Tab-separated table of C-alpha atoms and ligand atoms in Angstrom:
chain	number	residue	atom	x	y	z
A	1	MET	CA	38.693	24.594	29.390
A	2	GLU	CA	41.839	23.504	31.266
A	3	CYS	CA	44.943	25.458	30.253
A	4	LYS	CA	47.802	23.557	28.631
A	5	THR	CA	51.264	23.630	30.196
A	6	PRO	CA	54.913	22.856	29.248
A	7	ILE	CA	56.674	19.528	29.723
A	8	GLY	CA	59.174	19.680	32.592
A	9	ILE	CA	62.719	18.350	32.171
A	10	PHE	CA	64.816	17.949	35.297
A	11	ASP	CA	68.472	17.174	35.947
A	12	SER	CA	70.880	17.671	38.820
A	13	GLY	CA	72.766	20.069	36.544
A	14	TYR	CA	73.676	20.321	32.896
A	15	GLY	CA	73.566	16.650	31.832
A	16	GLY	CA	69.830	16.665	31.140
A	17	LEU	CA	70.499	19.165	28.371
A	18	THR	CA	71.772	16.235	26.258
A	19	ILE	CA	68.319	14.666	26.673
A	20	LEU	CA	66.435	17.934	26.167
A	21	GLU	CA	68.291	18.541	22.907
A	22	GLN	CA	67.131	15.227	21.444
A	23	ILE	CA	63.589	15.625	22.795
A	24	ARG	CA	63.303	19.050	21.164
A	25	LYS	CA	64.640	17.653	17.889
A	26	ARG	CA	62.031	14.923	17.879
A	27	LEU	CA	59.130	16.865	19.390
A	28	PRO	CA	59.798	20.525	18.522
A	29	GLN	CA	56.125	21.463	18.704
A	30	TYR	CA	55.858	21.263	22.513
A	31	ASP	CA	56.840	23.843	25.150
A	32	TYR	CA	59.503	22.847	27.681
A	33	ILE	CA	60.795	24.017	31.028
A	34	TYR	CA	64.304	22.824	31.911
A	35	ALA	CA	65.511	23.074	35.500
A	36	GLY	CA	68.941	22.074	36.798
A	37	ASP	CA	69.725	21.786	40.492
A	38	ASN	CA	73.272	23.015	39.833
A	39	ALA	CA	73.724	24.468	43.315
A	40	ARG	CA	73.407	20.969	44.818
A	41	SER	CA	74.957	18.900	42.031
A	42	PRO	CA	76.598	16.511	41.484
A	43	TYR	CA	73.943	14.164	42.853
A	44	GLY	CA	76.018	11.079	42.015
A	45	SER	CA	77.811	10.809	45.338
A	46	HIS	CA	74.885	11.882	47.601
A	47	SER	CA	72.940	9.409	49.748
A	48	TYR	CA	69.572	7.978	48.745
A	49	GLU	CA	67.707	10.290	51.190
A	50	ILE	CA	69.272	13.464	49.839
A	51	ILE	CA	68.719	12.562	46.182
A	52	TYR	CA	65.117	11.601	46.920
A	53	GLU	CA	64.423	14.826	48.870
A	54	CYS	CA	66.037	17.073	46.248
A	55	THR	CA	64.231	15.324	43.379
A	56	LEU	CA	60.879	15.486	45.158
A	57	GLN	CA	61.349	19.207	45.797
A	58	ALA	CA	62.127	19.702	42.105
A	59	VAL	CA	59.092	17.685	41.005
A	60	LYS	CA	56.826	19.758	43.270
A	61	TRP	CA	58.347	22.933	41.812
A	62	PHE	CA	57.506	21.759	38.274
A	63	PHE	CA	53.974	20.930	39.428
A	64	ARG	CA	53.548	24.413	40.909
A	65	ARG	CA	54.491	25.730	37.478
A	66	GLY	CA	51.616	23.673	36.113
A	67	CYS	CA	53.595	20.843	34.400
A	68	ARG	CA	51.502	17.675	34.037
A	69	LEU	CA	54.437	15.650	32.756
A	70	VAL	CA	57.975	15.771	34.158
A	71	ILE	CA	60.953	13.836	32.775
A	72	LEU	CA	63.766	13.053	35.208
A	73	ALA	CA	66.554	13.483	32.650
A	74	CYS	CA	69.052	12.240	35.202
A	75	ASN	CA	70.006	8.626	35.809
A	76	THR	CA	70.880	9.222	39.436
A	77	ALA	CA	67.468	10.761	40.202
A	78	SER	CA	65.710	8.122	38.080
A	79	ALA	CA	67.590	5.352	39.906
A	80	LYS	CA	67.175	6.677	43.426
A	81	ALA	CA	63.944	8.655	43.485
A	82	LEU	CA	61.620	7.877	40.565
A	83	ARG	CA	59.991	4.706	41.873
A	84	THR	CA	59.310	6.140	45.350
A	85	ILE	CA	57.903	9.389	43.978
A	86	GLN	CA	55.693	7.518	41.494
A	87	GLN	CA	54.392	5.047	44.053
A	88	LYS	CA	54.322	6.996	47.312
A	89	ASP	CA	54.195	10.724	46.584
A	90	LEU	CA	52.332	11.105	43.301
A	91	PRO	CA	49.076	9.467	44.495
A	92	VAL	CA	48.989	11.994	47.356
A	93	ILE	CA	50.128	15.083	45.426
A	94	ASP	CA	48.127	14.553	42.233
A	95	PRO	CA	47.471	11.146	40.653
A	96	GLU	CA	46.679	12.843	37.319
A	97	ARG	CA	50.278	13.963	36.783
A	98	ARG	CA	53.093	11.843	35.402
A	99	ILE	CA	56.834	11.489	36.002
A	100	LEU	CA	59.049	9.486	33.659
A	101	GLY	CA	62.688	8.498	33.941
A	102	VAL	CA	65.525	7.589	31.586
A	103	ILE	CA	66.413	4.053	32.688
A	104	ARG	CA	63.509	2.075	31.271
A	105	PRO	CA	63.716	3.494	27.700
A	106	THR	CA	67.464	2.834	27.707
A	107	VAL	CA	67.127	-0.761	28.844
A	108	GLU	CA	64.309	-1.469	26.367
A	109	SER	CA	66.673	-0.710	23.476
A	110	LEU	CA	69.429	-3.137	24.478
A	111	ASN	CA	68.273	-6.275	22.718
A	112	LYS	CA	68.415	-4.404	19.386
A	113	ILE	CA	71.998	-3.296	20.040
A	114	THR	CA	73.985	-6.121	21.628
A	115	ARG	CA	75.064	-9.232	19.768
A	116	SER	CA	77.052	-10.895	22.534
A	117	THR	CA	74.322	-10.094	25.147
A	118	HIS	CA	77.111	-8.914	27.475
A	119	ILE	CA	76.411	-5.363	28.633
A	120	GLY	CA	78.521	-2.838	30.535
A	121	ILE	CA	76.936	0.008	32.500
A	122	LEU	CA	78.927	3.202	33.146
A	123	GLY	CA	77.346	5.626	35.602
A	124	THR	CA	77.660	7.697	38.749
A	125	GLN	CA	78.289	6.048	42.115
A	126	GLY	CA	74.604	6.563	42.996
A	127	THR	CA	73.280	4.959	39.827
A	128	ILE	CA	75.646	1.995	40.031
A	129	ALA	CA	75.059	1.427	43.783
A	130	SER	CA	71.287	1.412	43.219
A	131	ARG	CA	71.669	-1.582	40.839
A	132	SER	CA	68.720	-0.141	38.885
A	133	TYR	CA	70.183	-1.142	35.513
A	134	PRO	CA	70.989	-4.792	36.306
A	135	ILE	CA	67.575	-5.154	37.982
A	136	GLU	CA	65.695	-3.642	35.037
A	137	ILE	CA	67.740	-5.660	32.498
A	138	GLU	CA	67.102	-8.873	34.435
A	139	LYS	CA	63.346	-8.152	34.245
A	140	LEU	CA	63.272	-7.520	30.492
A	141	PHE	CA	66.161	-9.629	29.196
A	142	PRO	CA	67.103	-12.309	31.753
A	143	HIS	CA	69.531	-13.914	29.282
A	144	MET	CA	71.822	-10.869	29.314
A	145	THR	CA	74.985	-10.572	31.423
A	146	VAL	CA	75.610	-7.203	33.065
A	147	GLU	CA	78.717	-5.626	34.624
A	148	SER	CA	78.812	-2.101	36.058
A	149	GLU	CA	81.449	0.519	36.745
A	150	ALA	CA	81.074	3.752	38.703
A	151	CYS	CA	83.021	6.620	37.136
A	152	PRO	CA	83.031	9.219	39.918
A	153	MET	CA	85.286	11.723	38.131
A	154	TRP	CA	83.506	11.859	34.798
A	155	VAL	CA	80.726	14.280	35.781
A	156	SER	CA	83.270	16.629	37.374
A	157	LEU	CA	85.334	16.633	34.173
A	158	VAL	CA	82.294	17.817	32.257
A	159	GLU	CA	81.033	20.266	34.907
A	160	ASN	CA	84.483	21.867	35.043
A	161	ASN	CA	84.800	21.995	31.266
A	162	GLU	CA	87.850	19.713	31.426
A	163	HIS	CA	86.330	16.961	29.290
A	164	ASP	CA	88.299	17.826	26.153
A	165	LYS	CA	91.585	18.393	27.983
A	166	GLN	CA	94.486	15.956	28.153
A	167	GLY	CA	94.026	15.167	31.853
A	168	ALA	CA	90.607	13.672	31.142
A	169	ASP	CA	92.192	10.748	29.252
A	170	TYR	CA	93.591	9.216	32.428
A	171	PHE	CA	90.187	8.872	34.130
A	172	ILE	CA	88.374	7.794	31.007
A	173	LYS	CA	90.880	5.107	30.088
A	174	GLN	CA	90.984	3.806	33.660
A	175	HIS	CA	87.230	3.113	33.911
A	176	LEU	CA	86.931	1.710	30.407
A	177	GLU	CA	89.771	-0.713	31.141
A	178	ASN	CA	88.169	-1.665	34.458
A	179	ILE	CA	84.802	-2.559	32.997
A	180	LEU	CA	86.214	-4.468	30.033
A	181	LYS	CA	88.415	-6.447	32.422
A	182	LYS	CA	85.295	-7.511	34.330
A	183	ASP	CA	83.894	-9.187	31.203
A	184	ILE	CA	85.829	-9.443	27.958
A	185	LEU	CA	82.662	-10.366	26.056
A	186	ILE	CA	81.043	-6.951	26.596
A	187	ASP	CA	80.080	-5.508	23.208
A	188	THR	CA	77.728	-2.756	24.416
A	189	LEU	CA	78.505	0.026	26.864
A	190	VAL	CA	75.626	2.094	28.210
A	191	LEU	CA	76.497	5.735	28.936
A	192	ALA	CA	74.138	5.709	31.922
A	193	CYS	CA	74.708	9.309	32.900
A	194	THR	CA	73.354	12.220	30.922
A	195	HIS	CA	76.689	14.052	31.165
A	196	TYR	CA	78.676	11.336	29.422
A	197	PRO	CA	77.805	12.120	25.767
A	198	LEU	CA	80.155	15.092	26.144
A	199	LEU	CA	82.997	12.626	26.751
A	200	GLU	CA	82.216	10.735	23.556
A	201	LYS	CA	85.364	11.698	21.637
A	202	LYS	CA	87.665	10.558	24.423
A	203	ILE	CA	85.657	7.419	25.180
A	204	ARG	CA	85.839	6.391	21.514
A	205	LYS	CA	89.578	7.061	21.485
A	206	HIS	CA	90.153	4.461	24.197
A	207	LEU	CA	87.776	1.793	22.874
A	208	SER	CA	87.965	-0.693	20.046
A	209	GLY	CA	85.565	-0.005	17.179
A	210	GLU	CA	83.742	-3.255	17.969
A	211	ILE	CA	82.135	-1.861	21.092
A	212	ARG	CA	78.829	-0.088	20.724
A	213	LEU	CA	77.972	2.924	22.853
A	214	VAL	CA	74.407	3.524	23.972
A	215	TYR	CA	73.393	7.199	24.163
A	216	GLN	CA	70.185	7.956	25.978
A	217	GLY	CA	69.010	11.181	24.316
A	218	GLN	CA	67.442	9.677	21.211
A	219	LEU	CA	66.075	6.684	23.111
A	220	VAL	CA	64.337	8.880	25.683
A	221	ALA	CA	62.983	11.186	22.962
A	222	GLU	CA	61.603	8.238	21.003
A	223	SER	CA	60.067	6.757	24.110
A	224	LEU	CA	58.450	10.105	25.037
A	225	GLU	CA	56.935	10.349	21.571
A	226	ASN	CA	55.458	6.852	21.977
A	227	TYR	CA	54.239	7.698	25.449
A	228	LEU	CA	52.398	10.813	24.239
A	229	ARG	CA	50.858	8.802	21.406
A	230	ARG	CA	49.646	6.138	23.835
A	231	HIS	CA	48.427	8.725	26.360
A	232	PRO	CA	46.431	11.383	24.509
A	233	GLU	CA	44.891	12.467	27.832
A	234	ILE	CA	48.375	13.699	28.879
A	235	ALA	CA	49.448	14.902	25.422
A	236	LEU	CA	46.342	17.084	25.179
A	237	LYS	CA	47.342	18.902	28.359
A	238	CYS	CA	50.840	19.779	27.047
A	239	SER	CA	51.115	23.159	25.381
A	240	LYS	CA	52.491	23.491	21.868
A	241	GLY	CA	54.382	26.695	21.246
A	242	GLY	CA	57.869	25.356	20.510
A	243	SER	CA	59.415	27.314	23.405
A	244	CYS	CA	61.962	26.340	26.039
A	245	ARG	CA	62.723	28.175	29.277
A	246	PHE	CA	65.736	27.444	31.470
A	247	TYR	CA	65.997	27.596	35.260
A	248	THR	CA	68.825	26.827	37.642
A	249	THR	CA	69.468	26.873	41.369
A	250	GLU	CA	72.943	28.350	40.653
A	251	VAL	CA	73.698	31.881	39.498
A	252	GLU	CA	72.323	32.589	36.035
A	253	GLU	CA	75.587	33.535	34.307
A	254	LYS	CA	77.357	30.340	35.353
A	255	PHE	CA	74.553	28.130	34.101
A	256	ALA	CA	74.137	30.039	30.849
A	257	SER	CA	77.819	29.868	29.967
A	258	MET	CA	78.162	26.114	30.685
A	259	ALA	CA	74.821	25.334	29.039
A	260	SER	CA	76.124	26.830	25.825
A	261	VAL	CA	78.888	24.155	25.860
A	262	PHE	CA	76.144	21.503	25.878
A	263	LEU	CA	73.658	23.134	23.531
A	264	LYS	CA	76.049	25.135	21.343
A	265	GLU	CA	73.666	28.095	21.513
A	266	LYS	CA	73.174	31.044	23.850
A	267	ILE	CA	70.314	30.806	26.315
A	268	GLU	CA	68.629	32.968	28.943
A	269	THR	CA	68.322	31.554	32.435
A	270	GLU	CA	66.479	32.418	35.622
A	271	ARG	CA	67.715	31.528	39.072
A	272	ILE	CA	65.222	29.672	41.260
A	273	ASN	CA	64.913	27.910	44.579
A	274	PHE	CA	63.009	24.629	44.477
A	275	GLU	CA	61.674	25.227	47.984
A	276	THR	CA	59.763	28.396	47.122
B	301	DGL	N1	73.509	13.683	34.953
B	301	DGL	C1	73.264	12.866	36.072
B	301	DGL	C2	72.942	11.441	35.666
B	301	DGL	O1	72.483	11.187	34.571
B	301	DGL	C3	74.326	12.798	37.135
B	301	DGL	C4	75.126	13.954	37.449
B	301	DGL	C5	75.324	14.091	38.923
B	301	DGL	O2	76.073	13.315	39.532
B	301	DGL	O3	74.698	15.013	39.429
B	301	DGL	O4	73.162	10.545	36.458
């Protein structure tokens, strides 16, 4: 009998932990491997080629660890690399394995959230430049109007643990004002970067109560649960022990101490290199 293996969760750094947390809440029975490419993050300002190469290396690393299912818990990697890896690389590497991203489940939820049908997307430069959100929204909900805003400083605020400090307000206010100026009818703002939930308090402070924020964690977790229900052939290959192991391309101590800001618990980490 084939042995069962953990579900892989990948992010450029810490942001994917906000997705992992919700996935583990919803599907605690499975085993997970989380890997962050912290040594090369942030991905947001890298070129398409670099993001694609780094993500592909990470996916191959998860596959060498046996994972049959890998979630790209990173909008930048989902926007820039997912489609190419699914269409070009996966058929060659192993057509039996699966890679899922975070953009589709987020977009699918929008018609239940917006009333005005005017949507704002907040993300990294890479995600916004890829136009993945407007393209995906146009496919599913062509009646919706979409504006986007790249927030290049927001990931750095989180990665440097400055997100709760006073200086963060300037950058948060600036991008919120920018996007709402582009379309005053926006009633729904998508936090299209897995780091952004950590900025929630400050984002709320600078927004009117009328505007709804879309967080991806629960949406991705719900969509994964549906996926596993619809694909028992994949679900049956995922091991169920309720464990989670953490890996990073940075030094262990640095990852572990920042990860505890995201997860509010202490974790053990192992340093890895995606190329080996
Ligand atoms: N957390 C990643 C995302 O969702 C981006 C962080 C980065 O720029 O590396 O887009």
